[in-house]
Short mmCIF file of C-alpha atoms (C1' of nucleotides) in Angstrom, two decimals:
data_model
loop_
_atom_site.label_atom_id
_atom_site.label_comp_id
_atom_site.label_asym_id
_atom_site.label_seq_id
_atom_site.Cartn_x
_atom_site.Cartn_y
_atom_site.Cartn_z
CA MET A 294 66.53 0.29 -7.88
CA ASP A 295 67.88 -2.91 -6.76
CA SER A 296 66.12 -6.12 -6.95
CA ASP A 297 65.94 -7.01 -3.39
CA ALA A 298 67.48 -4.88 -0.66
CA SER A 299 66.32 -1.56 -1.69
CA LEU A 300 62.88 -2.79 -2.44
CA VAL A 301 62.72 -4.44 0.81
CA SER A 302 63.66 -1.34 2.50
CA SER A 303 61.20 0.68 0.50
CA ARG A 304 58.38 -1.42 1.56
CA PRO A 305 59.48 -3.97 4.23
CA SER A 306 57.69 -7.13 3.59
CA SER A 307 57.68 -7.52 7.30
CA PRO A 308 58.74 -4.78 9.57
CA GLU A 309 60.79 -5.54 12.51
CA THR A 310 57.95 -4.85 14.55
CA ASP A 311 59.46 -4.30 17.88
CA ASP A 312 61.80 -1.59 16.50
CA ILE A 313 59.19 -0.04 14.48
CA PHE A 314 56.86 0.12 17.20
CA LEU A 315 59.11 1.53 19.60
CA THR A 316 60.40 3.97 17.12
CA THR A 317 56.87 4.89 16.27
CA ARG A 318 55.89 5.35 19.74
CA SER A 319 58.88 7.41 20.57
CA LYS A 320 58.09 9.62 17.70
CA GLY A 321 54.59 9.81 18.75
CA SER A 322 53.31 9.45 15.24
CA SER A 323 52.97 6.50 12.93
CA SER A 324 55.41 5.70 10.34
CA GLY A 325 53.03 6.92 7.68
CA GLY A 326 52.34 3.65 6.32
CA GLY A 327 55.65 3.57 4.69
CA GLY A 328 56.91 1.42 7.48
CA GLY A 329 54.71 -1.33 6.41
CA PHE A 330 52.06 -0.85 8.75
CA SER A 331 49.41 -0.07 6.46
CA GLY A 332 47.27 0.10 9.33
CA GLY A 333 43.93 -0.29 8.01
CA THR A 334 42.12 -2.39 10.12
CA VAL A 335 38.95 -3.79 9.01
CA SER A 336 36.26 -1.47 10.22
CA SER A 337 37.97 1.14 12.29
CA SER A 338 39.34 3.51 9.87
CA THR A 339 41.81 4.76 12.31
CA PRO A 340 45.28 4.02 11.18
CA ASN A 341 46.03 1.53 13.65
CA ASP A 342 49.61 0.84 13.85
CA CYS A 343 48.93 -1.60 16.36
CA GLN A 344 51.91 -2.71 18.21
CA PRO A 345 53.55 -5.49 16.56
CA GLU A 346 55.24 -8.30 18.34
CA LEU A 347 55.45 -6.84 21.69
CA SER A 348 57.54 -8.83 23.98
CA ALA A 349 55.76 -10.13 26.89
CA GLU A 350 57.40 -7.90 29.35
CA LEU A 351 56.88 -4.86 27.16
CA ARG A 352 53.19 -5.73 27.00
CA ASN A 353 53.00 -6.12 30.58
CA ALA A 354 54.79 -2.92 31.24
CA MET A 355 52.46 -1.13 28.96
CA GLY A 356 49.46 -2.73 30.42
CA ALA A 357 50.68 -1.78 33.90
CA ALA A 358 51.23 1.75 32.73
CA GLY A 359 47.84 1.82 31.22
CA VAL A 360 49.46 2.32 27.87
CA HIS A 361 48.27 0.66 24.84
CA PRO A 362 50.35 0.16 21.91
CA GLY A 363 48.85 2.04 19.13
CA ASP A 364 46.99 4.48 21.01
CA LYS A 365 49.28 7.06 19.78
CA LEU A 366 46.60 9.10 18.09
CA GLY A 367 44.20 8.71 20.82
CA GLY A 368 42.07 6.76 18.52
CA GLY A 369 41.75 3.22 19.26
CA CYS A 370 44.37 1.08 17.88
CA PHE A 371 42.33 -1.86 17.61
CA LYS A 372 38.70 -1.84 17.70
CA SER A 373 37.75 -4.15 20.27
CA SER A 374 36.53 -7.35 18.79
CA SER A 375 33.58 -6.95 20.97
CA SER A 376 32.02 -4.09 19.24
CA THR A 377 32.63 -1.24 21.59
CA THR A 378 35.89 0.37 20.63
CA SER A 379 36.01 3.76 22.21
CA SER A 380 38.61 3.67 24.83
CA SER A 381 41.79 2.61 23.15
CA SER A 382 43.68 4.12 25.98
CA SER A 383 42.22 1.25 28.01
CA THR A 384 42.27 1.62 31.59
CA SER A 385 44.99 -0.30 33.34
CA SER A 386 44.49 -3.70 32.10
CA SER A 387 47.02 -5.40 34.16
CA SER A 388 45.39 -8.80 33.79
CA SER A 389 47.60 -11.30 32.14
CA VAL A 390 46.65 -12.70 28.81
CA ALA A 391 47.17 -16.16 29.96
CA SER A 392 44.60 -15.86 32.69
CA SER A 393 42.20 -13.95 30.50
CA THR A 394 42.21 -16.56 27.73
CA LYS A 395 41.21 -19.14 30.11
CA LYS A 396 37.88 -17.34 30.64
CA ASP A 397 35.11 -17.43 28.37
CA LYS A 398 35.38 -14.64 25.89
CA LYS A 399 32.01 -13.31 26.99
CA GLN A 400 33.27 -13.02 30.46
CA MET A 401 36.34 -11.14 29.50
CA THR A 402 36.64 -7.58 30.07
CA GLU A 403 37.32 -5.32 27.22
CA PRO A 404 41.07 -4.82 28.12
CA GLU A 405 41.43 -8.50 28.34
CA LEU A 406 39.97 -9.05 24.99
CA GLN A 407 42.12 -6.38 23.59
CA GLN A 408 45.11 -8.13 25.10
CA LEU A 409 44.10 -11.34 23.63
CA ARG A 410 43.43 -9.69 20.27
CA LEU A 411 46.91 -8.14 20.42
CA LYS A 412 48.45 -11.51 21.12
CA ILE A 413 46.71 -13.18 18.37
CA ASN A 414 47.55 -10.43 15.93
CA SER A 415 51.07 -10.64 16.90
CA ARG A 416 51.27 -14.32 16.20
CA GLU A 417 49.69 -13.92 13.00
CA ARG A 418 52.13 -11.11 12.11
CA LYS A 419 55.01 -13.22 13.07
CA ARG A 420 53.66 -16.13 10.95
CA MET A 421 53.38 -13.86 7.90
CA HIS A 422 56.84 -12.47 8.67
CA ASP A 423 58.25 -15.94 8.59
CA LEU A 424 56.45 -16.69 5.39
CA ASN A 425 57.92 -13.65 3.81
CA ILE A 426 61.44 -14.74 4.96
CA ALA A 427 60.93 -17.98 3.25
CA MET A 428 59.73 -16.26 0.21
CA ASP A 429 62.79 -14.08 0.15
CA GLY A 430 64.96 -17.12 0.51
CA LEU A 431 63.12 -18.56 -2.55
CA ARG A 432 63.79 -15.44 -4.49
CA GLU A 433 67.44 -15.53 -3.79
CA VAL A 434 67.86 -18.89 -5.38
CA MET A 435 65.85 -17.97 -8.41
CA PRO A 436 67.48 -16.72 -11.53
CA TYR A 437 66.21 -13.46 -12.58
CA ALA A 438 65.99 -12.33 -9.02
CA HIS A 439 69.37 -10.90 -8.75
CA GLY A 440 69.90 -8.36 -11.50
CA PRO A 441 70.12 -4.79 -10.22
CA SER A 442 67.65 -3.85 -12.93
CA VAL A 443 65.20 -6.51 -12.03
CA ARG A 444 62.63 -5.63 -9.51
CA LYS A 445 61.67 -7.86 -6.75
CA LEU A 446 59.44 -10.66 -7.86
CA SER A 447 55.96 -10.63 -6.51
CA LYS A 448 55.07 -13.58 -4.44
CA ILE A 449 52.97 -15.18 -7.02
CA ALA A 450 55.61 -14.65 -9.66
CA THR A 451 58.18 -16.17 -7.24
CA LEU A 452 56.12 -19.32 -6.83
CA LEU A 453 55.36 -19.83 -10.41
CA LEU A 454 58.83 -19.10 -11.48
CA ALA A 455 60.16 -21.52 -8.89
CA ARG A 456 57.89 -24.22 -10.03
CA ASN A 457 59.02 -23.88 -13.62
CA TYR A 458 62.65 -23.66 -12.54
CA ILE A 459 62.24 -26.92 -10.75
CA LEU A 460 60.62 -28.51 -13.73
CA MET A 461 63.37 -27.26 -15.99
CA LEU A 462 66.19 -28.51 -13.70
CA THR A 463 64.50 -31.85 -13.49
CA ASN A 464 64.40 -32.08 -17.16
CA SER A 465 68.03 -31.01 -17.45
CA LEU A 466 69.07 -33.63 -14.99
CA GLU A 467 67.32 -36.30 -16.88
CA GLU A 468 68.81 -35.11 -20.17
CA MET A 469 72.28 -35.08 -18.65
CA LYS A 470 72.00 -38.64 -17.31
CA ARG A 471 70.88 -39.74 -20.73
CA LEU A 472 73.71 -38.02 -22.44
CA VAL A 473 76.24 -39.37 -20.19
CA SER A 474 74.91 -42.85 -20.71
CA GLU A 475 75.20 -42.48 -24.39
CA ILE A 476 78.66 -41.04 -24.25
CA TYR A 477 79.90 -43.68 -22.16
CA GLY A 478 78.46 -46.37 -24.16
CA GLY A 479 75.06 -46.81 -22.62
CA HIS A 480 74.42 -48.55 -19.47
CA HIS A 481 77.48 -48.41 -17.22
CA ALA A 482 78.76 -47.73 -13.87
CA GLY A 483 77.56 -45.08 -11.66
CA PHE A 484 75.61 -43.30 -14.17
CA HIS A 485 72.98 -45.72 -15.10
CA PRO A 486 70.34 -43.51 -16.14
CA SER A 487 67.04 -44.24 -14.68
CA ALA A 488 65.67 -42.07 -17.35
CA CYS A 489 67.09 -44.19 -20.12
CA GLY A 490 64.21 -45.45 -22.07
CA SER A 491 61.86 -43.19 -20.42
CA LEU A 492 62.76 -40.21 -22.38
CA ALA A 493 62.52 -39.81 -26.06
CA HIS A 494 65.62 -38.61 -27.76
CA SER A 495 65.64 -35.17 -29.06
CA ALA A 496 67.62 -34.27 -32.08
CA PRO A 497 69.06 -31.00 -30.79
CA LEU A 498 70.32 -32.58 -27.73
CA GLN A 499 71.87 -35.38 -29.66
CA ALA A 500 73.63 -32.76 -31.52
CA ALA A 501 74.70 -31.28 -28.31
CA ALA A 502 76.12 -34.59 -27.31
CA ALA A 503 78.21 -34.52 -30.36
CA HIS A 504 79.65 -31.28 -29.27
CA PRO A 505 80.63 -31.39 -25.69
CA ALA A 506 80.83 -27.77 -25.32
CA ALA A 507 77.34 -27.36 -26.46
CA ALA A 508 76.30 -30.26 -24.37
CA HIS A 509 77.79 -28.53 -21.37
CA ALA A 510 76.10 -25.39 -22.22
CA SER A 511 72.82 -27.19 -22.62
CA HIS A 512 73.08 -28.44 -19.21
CA HIS A 513 73.47 -24.99 -17.98
CA PRO A 514 70.26 -23.84 -19.34
CA ALA A 515 69.75 -20.49 -20.57
CA VAL A 516 69.34 -19.29 -17.13
CA HIS A 517 71.26 -16.57 -15.67
CA HIS A 518 73.35 -18.34 -13.22
CA PRO A 519 73.46 -16.50 -9.93
CA ILE A 520 76.93 -17.37 -9.52
CA LEU A 521 78.52 -17.04 -12.99
CA PRO A 522 79.55 -13.71 -13.92
CA PRO A 523 77.30 -12.05 -16.51
CA ALA A 524 79.75 -12.59 -19.36
CA ALA A 525 80.22 -16.30 -18.54
CA ALA A 526 76.57 -16.70 -18.04
CA ALA A 527 76.00 -15.10 -21.27
CA ALA A 528 78.37 -17.24 -23.07
CA ALA A 529 76.95 -20.28 -21.61
CA ALA A 530 73.49 -19.11 -22.45
CA ALA A 531 74.35 -18.42 -25.91
CA ALA A 532 75.75 -21.81 -26.34
CA ALA A 533 72.97 -23.34 -24.74
CA ALA A 534 70.58 -21.40 -26.94
CA ALA A 535 72.20 -22.89 -29.97
CA ALA A 536 71.79 -26.27 -28.67
CA VAL A 537 68.54 -26.09 -26.92
CA SER A 538 66.61 -23.17 -28.24
CA SER A 539 64.40 -25.16 -30.36
CA ALA A 540 64.34 -28.25 -28.38
CA SER A 541 61.24 -29.05 -26.51
CA LEU A 542 62.31 -31.40 -23.90
CA PRO A 543 60.93 -34.90 -24.43
CA GLY A 544 58.30 -36.25 -22.33
CA SER A 545 56.73 -33.16 -21.20
CA GLY A 546 56.62 -30.96 -24.14
CA LEU A 547 58.26 -28.54 -21.94
CA SER A 548 60.80 -26.38 -23.55
CA ALA A 549 64.01 -26.26 -21.72
CA VAL A 550 64.17 -22.64 -22.26
CA SER A 551 60.60 -21.62 -21.77
CA SER A 552 60.21 -23.81 -18.73
CA ILE A 553 61.93 -21.34 -16.71
CA ARG A 554 61.27 -18.32 -18.61
CA PRO A 555 58.96 -16.22 -16.48
CA PRO A 556 56.33 -14.49 -18.31
CA HIS A 557 58.01 -11.20 -18.79
CA GLY A 558 55.06 -9.66 -17.17
CA LEU A 559 56.13 -11.30 -13.95
CA LEU A 560 59.21 -8.97 -13.78
CA LYS A 561 58.57 -5.44 -13.16
CA SER A 562 60.62 -2.64 -14.26
CA PRO A 563 62.29 -0.87 -11.46
CA SER A 564 62.04 2.40 -13.06
CA ALA A 565 61.34 4.03 -16.25
CA SER A 566 64.92 5.24 -16.54
CA VAL A 567 66.38 1.81 -16.65
CA ALA A 568 66.39 0.35 -20.10
CA THR A 569 63.36 -1.69 -19.87
CA PRO A 570 64.59 -4.98 -18.38
CA LEU A 571 61.70 -6.82 -19.55
CA GLY A 572 62.42 -6.25 -23.08
CA SER A 573 60.28 -4.21 -25.49
CA GLY A 574 57.15 -3.67 -23.62
CA GLY A 575 54.78 -6.24 -24.81
CA GLY A 576 57.13 -9.02 -24.03
CA GLY A 577 58.04 -9.48 -27.69
CA GLY A 578 61.62 -10.47 -28.09
CA GLY A 579 63.08 -7.57 -26.43
CA SER A 580 66.55 -7.42 -25.04
CA PHE A 581 66.20 -8.05 -21.50
CA GLN A 582 69.09 -6.64 -19.47
CA HIS A 583 69.17 -9.10 -16.78
CA TRP A 584 72.25 -7.59 -15.37
CA GLY A 585 71.56 -3.98 -16.10
CA GLY A 586 74.29 -3.70 -18.58
CA MET A 587 74.52 -5.62 -21.67
CA PRO A 588 71.66 -6.86 -23.69
CA CYS A 589 70.96 -10.42 -22.88
CA PRO A 590 72.02 -12.83 -25.62
CA CYS A 591 70.26 -15.79 -23.83
CA SER A 592 67.56 -17.71 -25.65
CA MET A 593 65.11 -16.57 -23.13
CA CYS A 594 65.25 -13.15 -24.50
CA GLN A 595 65.75 -14.01 -28.09
CA VAL A 596 63.32 -16.73 -28.71
CA PRO A 597 59.65 -15.85 -28.52
CA PRO A 598 58.03 -17.78 -25.75
CA PRO A 599 56.76 -21.05 -26.90
CA HIS A 600 53.41 -21.89 -25.67
CA HIS A 601 53.98 -24.50 -23.09
CA HIS A 602 51.23 -26.16 -21.26
CA VAL A 603 53.02 -28.26 -18.60
CA SER A 604 53.84 -25.44 -16.25
CA GLY A 605 50.48 -23.98 -16.37
CA MET A 606 52.29 -20.67 -16.10
CA SER A 607 51.54 -19.59 -19.60
CA THR A 608 51.13 -15.96 -19.81
CA THR A 609 47.70 -16.50 -20.74
CA SER A 610 46.92 -17.92 -17.52
CA LEU A 611 48.05 -14.90 -15.87
CA PRO A 612 46.52 -12.00 -17.52
CA ARG A 613 47.11 -9.78 -14.73
CA LEU A 614 50.70 -10.50 -14.51
CA THR A 615 51.15 -10.33 -18.15
CA SER A 616 49.72 -6.99 -18.33
CA ASP A 617 52.37 -5.74 -15.93
CA ALA A 618 54.88 -5.92 -18.75
CA LYS A 619 53.33 -3.08 -20.48
"C1'" DT B 31 43.44 7.54 -11.29
"C1'" DA B 32 43.02 2.65 -11.65
"C1'" DG B 33 45.07 -1.52 -10.77
"C1'" DG B 34 48.56 -4.48 -8.64
"C1'" DC B 35 50.84 -5.82 -4.69
"C1'" DC B 36 51.24 -6.06 0.09
"C1'" DA B 37 50.68 -5.79 5.27
"C1'" DT B 38 47.66 -6.11 8.79
"C1'" DC B 39 43.47 -7.30 11.31
"C1'" DT B 40 39.91 -10.51 12.21
"C1'" DG B 41 37.03 -14.48 12.87
"C1'" DG B 42 36.70 -19.21 11.84
"C1'" DT B 43 38.48 -23.96 11.47
"C1'" DC B 44 41.58 -27.65 12.30
"C1'" DC B 45 45.12 -29.67 14.82
"C1'" DT B 46 48.05 -30.98 18.96
"C1'" DA C 108 42.83 -24.71 25.50
"C1'" DG C 109 46.04 -22.80 22.62
"C1'" DG C 110 48.31 -22.33 18.44
"C1'" DA C 111 48.64 -22.78 13.36
"C1'" DC C 112 46.43 -22.09 9.26
"C1'" DC C 113 43.33 -19.75 6.29
"C1'" DA C 114 40.47 -16.51 3.83
"C1'" DG C 115 38.08 -12.17 3.59
"C1'" DA C 116 38.22 -7.26 4.34
"C1'" DT C 117 40.60 -2.96 4.40
"C1'" DG C 118 43.69 0.50 3.43
"C1'" DG C 119 48.53 2.21 2.13
"C1'" DC C 120 52.06 2.40 -1.50
"C1'" DC C 121 53.63 2.31 -6.20
"C1'" DT C 122 53.56 2.37 -11.03
"C1'" DA C 123 51.59 3.00 -15.67
#
DNA sequence: TAGGCCATCTGGTCCT
DNA sequence: AGGACCAGATGGCCTA
């Protein structure tokens, strides 16, 4: 389906806990795991959709009512960290968490421990939720993450791709500085390139300098720009490919193209019905339909992935991810 | 069905 | 003391 939204909905990275919990409770049954509460707490096999993120008042209210979030099935939502689980439907534990936490844990009653555990769990859940939000934000600014035919990047793929993307942008910037300095006669005005002299000259990019259009394209690397329409992006990519495809950026040995090319295995096909967005299975020069429509002309899809070592993201280093492409 | 990915729980450690 | 961070364990969902 889609890259982000639908997938998020299909398996929410972090459920709106309050809503889900309330809904769940009102239904009297768990969301069946689909909601994101895979339950599964460590030792207690009871699917414990423990109440997520309960507001303090809600917690108090439930505590006062003798209701424990997650006792929906009568089974303990959480096994008490102090061994004895049993009564999930804890007896009225009206004691406040704050007061209970001040005691020694050994002195705490079971309900108090449960309250504390809930509080800690809730914090952790929120922390992970925030982390996922940040991860989604990162996905949004990554190329490859927007095509309807491209499935949501996994966390590891997002991080690795982001790293390479940054490297590529850095190299592009340096190259642009250098080219500008050459075009305008070297060392002038506001564009004095700090990189001048630090970067070796690459023939393809010099050629690009001779052809402004190509140079322009080369500075819009063969990345599917999130903003440009597919056609424009494809045109730019094609031009860039002509100028850059064979160019390993100086200094790093990092190919401008490959630097951001994610191992195709990092991208997962949303469905078998969609023309394999990752290209022909094994990642060999397939036509990656980044936008779910036309075959991608960009160099990323046309040029076999050079072996770059800078990123540390070579497919060989990610056997697991690579195998995904199959 | 196996493997990948993920959410959650949990206990420990470090920091403020 | 309390919160943040981390890693291990567990189980669910999805895809090949």
